[in-house]
Amino acid sequence: MAQLVDLTLPVAAVEDGHATVATEEWALQSAKGPYTGMVYRFNHGSMSGSYIDFPGHIKETDDGADAANFPIEDLFRIEADVIRLDRDTGSGAVTAPELAAACRRGTPRRALVINALGRRRFDAIEERSVFLRDDAVEWIVRRNVRLLVSDIYESKGVHGVFRVLFENRIATVCFPINLDRLVAPRVRLTVLFLRLPGVTQLPCRIVAEVKQPRPVAPGVRLPA
């Protein structure tokens, strides 16, 4: 039995003073009488809501992967290790030893979730005041993950977190929410988006499956 947790930040209704969705009503006629079709025009940036970056988001690290050809097996129900910290705003660099100490031992999964901020959302802290230190990024790379979902990445100095990840063919999901609800050390992730050739950054829907512990019958003792 698994609980589904939606990790997706909705796209804002207004960006830069402009509505992100415009609605049109189309008057149509059918054999059963008239009806009105609701049609939408979208106007938003690629960093709207939660969004996924492929390595080609940086021109110099483009490996040819995009929203149309990225392997679907690396996006559908993939197993992910979950790292949970509780960093507050302004607390600085997250290190490799810190990540390693909070990560379940065993064979690394193809995806990794870093919930560095505990119950705080990414936008509840001073921007980029908590970030991944270089050795933390190298630790992530050594785990051979294909997908990283995290509430922290770069520092204010922009010291190259994304460039290193993309050079090692790791796709990233930015601005996830509800990471604190991932109470298991491992979950399954599914990431969905439009199949757009040539696009290397776009909004996405991301869902986690969290396995629920089996109920224990009265009088049954669990192993120590």
PDB file of C-alpha atoms in Angstrom:
ATOM      1  CA  MET A   1       0.000   0.000   0.000  1.00  0.00           C
ATOM      2  CA  ALA A   2       1.438   3.389  -1.025  1.00  0.00           C
ATOM      3  CA  GLN A   3       0.369   6.956  -0.389  1.00  0.00           C
ATOM      4  CA  LEU A   4       0.634   9.402  -3.303  1.00  0.00           C
ATOM      5  CA  VAL A   5       2.239  12.755  -2.465  1.00  0.00           C
ATOM      6  CA  ASP A   6       2.041  15.569  -5.005  1.00  0.00           C
ATOM      7  CA  LEU A   7       5.349  17.454  -4.971  1.00  0.00           C
ATOM      8  CA  THR A   8       4.262  19.977  -7.598  1.00  0.00           C
ATOM      9  CA  LEU A   9       4.195  23.731  -7.116  1.00  0.00           C
ATOM     10  CA  PRO A  10       1.281  25.113  -9.178  1.00  0.00           C
ATOM     11  CA  VAL A  11       2.009  27.604 -11.945  1.00  0.00           C
ATOM     12  CA  ALA A  12       1.194  31.135 -10.766  1.00  0.00           C
ATOM     13  CA  ALA A  13      -1.899  32.766 -12.258  1.00  0.00           C
ATOM     14  CA  VAL A  14       0.109  35.903 -13.095  1.00  0.00           C
ATOM     15  CA  GLU A  15       3.763  36.223 -14.147  1.00  0.00           C
ATOM     16  CA  ASP A  16       5.428  39.610 -14.700  1.00  0.00           C
ATOM     17  CA  GLY A  17       2.032  41.273 -14.684  1.00  0.00           C
ATOM     18  CA  HIS A  18       0.555  38.983 -17.337  1.00  0.00           C
ATOM     19  CA  ALA A  19      -1.998  36.200 -16.917  1.00  0.00           C
ATOM     20  CA  THR A  20      -0.461  32.790 -17.530  1.00  0.00           C
ATOM     21  CA  VAL A  21      -3.699  31.345 -18.898  1.00  0.00           C
ATOM     22  CA  ALA A  22      -6.258  33.042 -21.146  1.00  0.00           C
ATOM     23  CA  THR A  23      -9.640  31.397 -21.665  1.00  0.00           C
ATOM     24  CA  GLU A  24     -11.583  31.403 -24.932  1.00  0.00           C
ATOM     25  CA  GLU A  25     -15.165  30.239 -25.436  1.00  0.00           C
ATOM     26  CA  TRP A  26     -15.905  28.649 -28.809  1.00  0.00           C
ATOM     27  CA  ALA A  27     -19.536  28.498 -29.878  1.00  0.00           C
ATOM     28  CA  LEU A  28     -20.038  25.149 -31.611  1.00  0.00           C
ATOM     29  CA  GLN A  29     -22.944  23.373 -33.219  1.00  0.00           C
ATOM     30  CA  SER A  30     -23.769  19.688 -33.222  1.00  0.00           C
ATOM     31  CA  ALA A  31     -26.655  17.453 -34.225  1.00  0.00           C
ATOM     32  CA  LYS A  32     -27.777  17.512 -30.597  1.00  0.00           C
ATOM     33  CA  GLY A  33     -27.737  21.300 -30.392  1.00  0.00           C
ATOM     34  CA  PRO A  34     -25.286  24.092 -29.635  1.00  0.00           C
ATOM     35  CA  TYR A  35     -22.537  23.894 -27.026  1.00  0.00           C
ATOM     36  CA  THR A  36     -19.537  25.912 -25.884  1.00  0.00           C
ATOM     37  CA  GLY A  37     -15.996  24.602 -26.008  1.00  0.00           C
ATOM     38  CA  MET A  38     -13.520  25.969 -23.456  1.00  0.00           C
ATOM     39  CA  VAL A  39     -10.096  26.593 -25.051  1.00  0.00           C
ATOM     40  CA  TYR A  40      -6.963  27.901 -23.319  1.00  0.00           C
ATOM     41  CA  ARG A  41      -3.932  29.919 -24.409  1.00  0.00           C
ATOM     42  CA  PHE A  42      -0.843  29.602 -22.220  1.00  0.00           C
ATOM     43  CA  ASN A  43       1.751  32.295 -21.586  1.00  0.00           C
ATOM     44  CA  HIS A  44       4.377  31.357 -19.015  1.00  0.00           C
ATOM     45  CA  GLY A  45       8.106  30.816 -18.702  1.00  0.00           C
ATOM     46  CA  SER A  46       9.927  27.502 -18.522  1.00  0.00           C
ATOM     47  CA  MET A  47      10.663  28.092 -14.799  1.00  0.00           C
ATOM     48  CA  SER A  48       6.980  28.265 -13.816  1.00  0.00           C
ATOM     49  CA  GLY A  49       5.809  26.165 -10.884  1.00  0.00           C
ATOM     50  CA  SER A  50       7.925  23.062 -10.343  1.00  0.00           C
ATOM     51  CA  TYR A  51      10.136  22.511 -13.378  1.00  0.00           C
ATOM     52  CA  ILE A  52      12.651  20.045 -14.753  1.00  0.00           C
ATOM     53  CA  ASP A  53      16.056  20.899 -16.199  1.00  0.00           C
ATOM     54  CA  PHE A  54      17.878  18.589 -18.584  1.00  0.00           C
ATOM     55  CA  PRO A  55      21.636  19.003 -19.082  1.00  0.00           C
ATOM     56  CA  GLY A  56      20.986  21.074 -22.215  1.00  0.00           C
ATOM     57  CA  HIS A  57      19.550  23.840 -20.044  1.00  0.00           C
ATOM     58  CA  ILE A  58      23.195  24.949 -20.028  1.00  0.00           C
ATOM     59  CA  LYS A  59      24.275  25.204 -23.665  1.00  0.00           C
ATOM     60  CA  GLU A  60      27.810  24.017 -22.909  1.00  0.00           C
ATOM     61  CA  THR A  61      26.633  20.792 -21.222  1.00  0.00           C
ATOM     62  CA  ASP A  62      23.955  19.812 -23.746  1.00  0.00           C
ATOM     63  CA  ASP A  63      23.983  16.021 -24.164  1.00  0.00           C
ATOM     64  CA  GLY A  64      21.105  15.898 -26.634  1.00  0.00           C
ATOM     65  CA  ALA A  65      18.432  14.976 -24.079  1.00  0.00           C
ATOM     66  CA  ASP A  66      15.231  17.005 -24.196  1.00  0.00           C
ATOM     67  CA  ALA A  67      11.566  16.887 -23.216  1.00  0.00           C
ATOM     68  CA  ALA A  68      10.780  14.620 -26.167  1.00  0.00           C
ATOM     69  CA  ASN A  69      13.560  12.030 -26.010  1.00  0.00           C
ATOM     70  CA  PHE A  70      14.622  11.733 -22.353  1.00  0.00           C
ATOM     71  CA  PRO A  71      14.208   8.027 -21.464  1.00  0.00           C
ATOM     72  CA  ILE A  72      10.754   7.495 -20.002  1.00  0.00           C
ATOM     73  CA  GLU A  73      12.111   4.683 -17.818  1.00  0.00           C
ATOM     74  CA  ASP A  74      14.107   7.364 -15.954  1.00  0.00           C
ATOM     75  CA  LEU A  75      10.912   9.317 -15.239  1.00  0.00           C
ATOM     76  CA  PHE A  76       8.246   6.720 -14.403  1.00  0.00           C
ATOM     77  CA  ARG A  77       8.054   5.152 -10.926  1.00  0.00           C
ATOM     78  CA  ILE A  78      11.795   5.288 -10.432  1.00  0.00           C
ATOM     79  CA  GLU A  79      13.159   4.412  -7.008  1.00  0.00           C
ATOM     80  CA  ALA A  80      14.681   7.325  -5.124  1.00  0.00           C
ATOM     81  CA  ASP A  81      16.658   7.644  -1.904  1.00  0.00           C
ATOM     82  CA  VAL A  82      15.346  10.384   0.386  1.00  0.00           C
ATOM     83  CA  ILE A  83      17.643  12.597   2.485  1.00  0.00           C
ATOM     84  CA  ARG A  84      16.000  14.657   5.217  1.00  0.00           C
ATOM     85  CA  LEU A  85      17.707  17.558   6.993  1.00  0.00           C
ATOM     86  CA  ASP A  86      16.314  20.545   8.890  1.00  0.00           C
ATOM     87  CA  ARG A  87      18.313  23.578   7.779  1.00  0.00           C
ATOM     88  CA  ASP A  88      17.126  27.090   8.580  1.00  0.00           C
ATOM     89  CA  THR A  89      17.503  30.226   6.485  1.00  0.00           C
ATOM     90  CA  GLY A  90      21.058  31.513   6.261  1.00  0.00           C
ATOM     91  CA  SER A  91      22.634  28.295   7.566  1.00  0.00           C
ATOM     92  CA  GLY A  92      24.966  28.004   4.580  1.00  0.00           C
ATOM     93  CA  ALA A  93      26.578  25.024   2.906  1.00  0.00           C
ATOM     94  CA  VAL A  94      25.296  21.452   3.084  1.00  0.00           C
ATOM     95  CA  THR A  95      28.292  19.093   2.960  1.00  0.00           C
ATOM     96  CA  ALA A  96      28.957  15.605   1.651  1.00  0.00           C
ATOM     97  CA  PRO A  97      29.367  14.093   5.159  1.00  0.00           C
ATOM     98  CA  GLU A  98      26.020  15.641   6.105  1.00  0.00           C
ATOM     99  CA  LEU A  99      24.279  14.043   3.124  1.00  0.00           C
ATOM    100  CA  ALA A 100      25.990  10.703   3.647  1.00  0.00           C
ATOM    101  CA  ALA A 101      25.035  10.586   7.336  1.00  0.00           C
ATOM    102  CA  ALA A 102      21.369  11.205   6.501  1.00  0.00           C
ATOM    103  CA  CYS A 103      21.161   8.747   3.592  1.00  0.00           C
ATOM    104  CA  ARG A 104      20.063   5.145   3.894  1.00  0.00           C
ATOM    105  CA  ARG A 105      22.871   2.668   3.397  1.00  0.00           C
ATOM    106  CA  GLY A 106      22.748   0.208   0.523  1.00  0.00           C
ATOM    107  CA  THR A 107      22.776   0.338  -3.243  1.00  0.00           C
ATOM    108  CA  PRO A 108      22.064   3.905  -4.475  1.00  0.00           C
ATOM    109  CA  ARG A 109      18.880   4.355  -6.491  1.00  0.00           C
ATOM    110  CA  ARG A 110      18.603   6.103  -9.866  1.00  0.00           C
ATOM    111  CA  ALA A 111      17.034   9.158  -8.278  1.00  0.00           C
ATOM    112  CA  LEU A 112      17.749  11.200  -5.168  1.00  0.00           C
ATOM    113  CA  VAL A 113      15.506  13.527  -3.148  1.00  0.00           C
ATOM    114  CA  ILE A 114      17.100  16.109  -0.845  1.00  0.00           C
ATOM    115  CA  ASN A 115      14.745  17.727   1.661  1.00  0.00           C
ATOM    116  CA  ALA A 116      17.301  20.049   3.229  1.00  0.00           C
ATOM    117  CA  LEU A 117      14.842  22.526   4.732  1.00  0.00           C
ATOM    118  CA  GLY A 118      12.608  20.245   6.792  1.00  0.00           C
ATOM    119  CA  ARG A 119       9.040  21.596   6.860  1.00  0.00           C
ATOM    120  CA  ARG A 120      10.126  24.877   5.276  1.00  0.00           C
ATOM    121  CA  ARG A 121       9.365  25.430   1.618  1.00  0.00           C
ATOM    122  CA  PHE A 122      12.127  26.597  -0.726  1.00  0.00           C
ATOM    123  CA  ASP A 123      10.594  30.099  -0.717  1.00  0.00           C
ATOM    124  CA  ALA A 124      10.375  30.288   3.100  1.00  0.00           C
ATOM    125  CA  ILE A 125      14.102  31.045   3.423  1.00  0.00           C
ATOM    126  CA  GLU A 126      16.387  33.773   2.139  1.00  0.00           C
ATOM    127  CA  GLU A 127      17.096  32.805  -1.469  1.00  0.00           C
ATOM    128  CA  ARG A 128      20.202  30.631  -1.906  1.00  0.00           C
ATOM    129  CA  SER A 129      21.194  31.072   1.753  1.00  0.00           C
ATOM    130  CA  VAL A 130      21.302  27.256   2.063  1.00  0.00           C
ATOM    131  CA  PHE A 131      23.116  25.451  -0.737  1.00  0.00           C
ATOM    132  CA  LEU A 132      25.038  22.365  -1.833  1.00  0.00           C
ATOM    133  CA  ARG A 133      28.789  22.637  -1.258  1.00  0.00           C
ATOM    134  CA  ASP A 134      31.143  21.364  -3.966  1.00  0.00           C
ATOM    135  CA  ASP A 135      31.910  18.141  -2.091  1.00  0.00           C
ATOM    136  CA  ALA A 136      28.156  17.513  -1.686  1.00  0.00           C
ATOM    137  CA  VAL A 137      27.684  17.830  -5.444  1.00  0.00           C
ATOM    138  CA  GLU A 138      30.593  15.420  -6.025  1.00  0.00           C
ATOM    139  CA  TRP A 139      28.999  12.952  -3.576  1.00  0.00           C
ATOM    140  CA  ILE A 140      25.750  13.116  -5.570  1.00  0.00           C
ATOM    141  CA  VAL A 141      27.621  12.534  -8.834  1.00  0.00           C
ATOM    142  CA  ARG A 142      29.371   9.463  -7.417  1.00  0.00           C
ATOM    143  CA  ARG A 143      25.972   7.876  -6.731  1.00  0.00           C
ATOM    144  CA  ASN A 144      25.302   7.738 -10.499  1.00  0.00           C
ATOM    145  CA  VAL A 145      21.801   9.178 -10.213  1.00  0.00           C
ATOM    146  CA  ARG A 146      19.880  10.307 -13.307  1.00  0.00           C
ATOM    147  CA  LEU A 147      17.423  12.581 -11.486  1.00  0.00           C
ATOM    148  CA  LEU A 148      17.871  14.924  -8.531  1.00  0.00           C
ATOM    149  CA  VAL A 149      14.898  16.541  -6.752  1.00  0.00           C
ATOM    150  CA  SER A 150      15.982  19.118  -4.178  1.00  0.00           C
ATOM    151  CA  ASP A 151      14.820  22.225  -2.323  1.00  0.00           C
ATOM    152  CA  ILE A 152      18.369  23.667  -2.444  1.00  0.00           C
ATOM    153  CA  TYR A 153      20.995  23.941  -5.172  1.00  0.00           C
ATOM    154  CA  GLU A 154      23.185  26.985  -5.825  1.00  0.00           C
ATOM    155  CA  SER A 155      24.684  29.580  -3.482  1.00  0.00           C
ATOM    156  CA  LYS A 156      24.382  33.333  -3.918  1.00  0.00           C
ATOM    157  CA  GLY A 157      27.810  33.233  -5.550  1.00  0.00           C
ATOM    158  CA  VAL A 158      26.596  30.716  -8.184  1.00  0.00           C
ATOM    159  CA  HIS A 159      29.544  28.370  -7.725  1.00  0.00           C
ATOM    160  CA  GLY A 160      28.570  25.931 -10.477  1.00  0.00           C
ATOM    161  CA  VAL A 161      26.259  23.340  -8.917  1.00  0.00           C
ATOM    162  CA  PHE A 162      24.127  22.919 -12.035  1.00  0.00           C
ATOM    163  CA  ARG A 163      27.094  22.864 -14.404  1.00  0.00           C
ATOM    164  CA  VAL A 164      28.673  19.931 -12.551  1.00  0.00           C
ATOM    165  CA  LEU A 165      25.374  18.055 -12.330  1.00  0.00           C
ATOM    166  CA  PHE A 166      24.639  18.578 -16.024  1.00  0.00           C
ATOM    167  CA  GLU A 167      28.179  17.624 -17.062  1.00  0.00           C
ATOM    168  CA  ASN A 168      27.437  14.293 -15.393  1.00  0.00           C
ATOM    169  CA  ARG A 169      24.067  13.915 -17.164  1.00  0.00           C
ATOM    170  CA  ILE A 170      21.922  14.456 -14.080  1.00  0.00           C
ATOM    171  CA  ALA A 171      18.512  16.060 -14.674  1.00  0.00           C
ATOM    172  CA  THR A 172      17.142  18.235 -11.877  1.00  0.00           C
ATOM    173  CA  VAL A 173      13.714  19.214 -10.566  1.00  0.00           C
ATOM    174  CA  CYS A 174      13.515  22.670  -8.974  1.00  0.00           C
ATOM    175  CA  PHE A 175      10.900  24.228  -6.667  1.00  0.00           C
ATOM    176  CA  PRO A 176       9.345  20.986  -5.396  1.00  0.00           C
ATOM    177  CA  ILE A 177       6.952  21.250  -2.439  1.00  0.00           C
ATOM    178  CA  ASN A 178       5.719  18.816   0.252  1.00  0.00           C
ATOM    179  CA  LEU A 179       9.117  17.150   0.550  1.00  0.00           C
ATOM    180  CA  ASP A 180       8.627  16.909   4.321  1.00  0.00           C
ATOM    181  CA  ARG A 181       5.788  14.448   3.669  1.00  0.00           C
ATOM    182  CA  LEU A 182       8.242  11.884   2.291  1.00  0.00           C
ATOM    183  CA  VAL A 183       8.696  10.071   5.573  1.00  0.00           C
ATOM    184  CA  ALA A 184      10.176   6.880   4.120  1.00  0.00           C
ATOM    185  CA  PRO A 185      13.901   6.488   3.309  1.00  0.00           C
ATOM    186  CA  ARG A 186      12.959   5.455  -0.219  1.00  0.00           C
ATOM    187  CA  VAL A 187      10.082   6.420  -2.507  1.00  0.00           C
ATOM    188  CA  ARG A 188       9.068   6.041  -6.129  1.00  0.00           C
ATOM    189  CA  LEU A 189       8.953   9.158  -8.304  1.00  0.00           C
ATOM    190  CA  THR A 190       7.052   9.909 -11.493  1.00  0.00           C
ATOM    191  CA  VAL A 191       7.699  13.106 -13.461  1.00  0.00           C
ATOM    192  CA  LEU A 192       5.293  14.178 -16.219  1.00  0.00           C
ATOM    193  CA  PHE A 193       5.453  17.014 -18.767  1.00  0.00           C
ATOM    194  CA  LEU A 194       4.629  17.890 -22.362  1.00  0.00           C
ATOM    195  CA  ARG A 195       6.695  16.100 -24.992  1.00  0.00           C
ATOM    196  CA  LEU A 196       8.359  19.086 -26.679  1.00  0.00           C
ATOM    197  CA  PRO A 197      11.327  18.428 -29.006  1.00  0.00           C
ATOM    198  CA  GLY A 198      14.348  20.633 -28.396  1.00  0.00           C
ATOM    199  CA  VAL A 199      13.108  21.963 -25.031  1.00  0.00           C
ATOM    200  CA  THR A 200      15.516  21.391 -22.140  1.00  0.00           C
ATOM    201  CA  GLN A 201      13.636  23.176 -19.332  1.00  0.00           C
ATOM    202  CA  LEU A 202       9.885  23.158 -18.692  1.00  0.00           C
ATOM    203  CA  PRO A 203       7.202  22.946 -15.975  1.00  0.00           C
ATOM    204  CA  CYS A 204       6.467  19.432 -14.745  1.00  0.00           C
ATOM    205  CA  ARG A 205       4.156  17.434 -12.504  1.00  0.00           C
ATOM    206  CA  ILE A 206       6.015  15.310  -9.961  1.00  0.00           C
ATOM    207  CA  VAL A 207       4.409  12.670  -7.739  1.00  0.00           C
ATOM    208  CA  ALA A 208       5.935  10.414  -5.088  1.00  0.00           C
ATOM    209  CA  GLU A 209       4.698   7.031  -3.945  1.00  0.00           C
ATOM    210  CA  VAL A 210       5.421   6.575  -0.246  1.00  0.00           C
ATOM    211  CA  LYS A 211       5.120   3.027   1.001  1.00  0.00           C
ATOM    212  CA  GLN A 212       2.998   2.788   4.122  1.00  0.00           C
ATOM    213  CA  PRO A 213       4.059   0.479   6.979  1.00  0.00           C
ATOM    214  CA  ARG A 214       1.963  -2.625   7.338  1.00  0.00           C
ATOM    215  CA  PRO A 215      -0.386  -2.572  10.350  1.00  0.00           C
ATOM    216  CA  VAL A 216       0.681  -4.891  13.143  1.00  0.00           C
ATOM    217  CA  ALA A 217      -1.950  -7.286  14.467  1.00  0.00           C
ATOM    218  CA  PRO A 218      -2.644  -7.129  18.211  1.00  0.00           C
ATOM    219  CA  GLY A 219      -0.270  -9.338  20.164  1.00  0.00           C
ATOM    220  CA  VAL A 220       2.265  -9.614  17.331  1.00  0.00           C
ATOM    221  CA  ARG A 221       5.795  -8.538  18.259  1.00  0.00           C
ATOM    222  CA  LEU A 222       8.068  -7.007  15.645  1.00  0.00           C
ATOM    223  CA  PRO A 223      11.683  -8.234  15.421  1.00  0.00           C
ATOM    224  CA  ALA A 224      14.087  -6.159  17.513  1.00  0.00           C
TER     225      ALA A 224
END
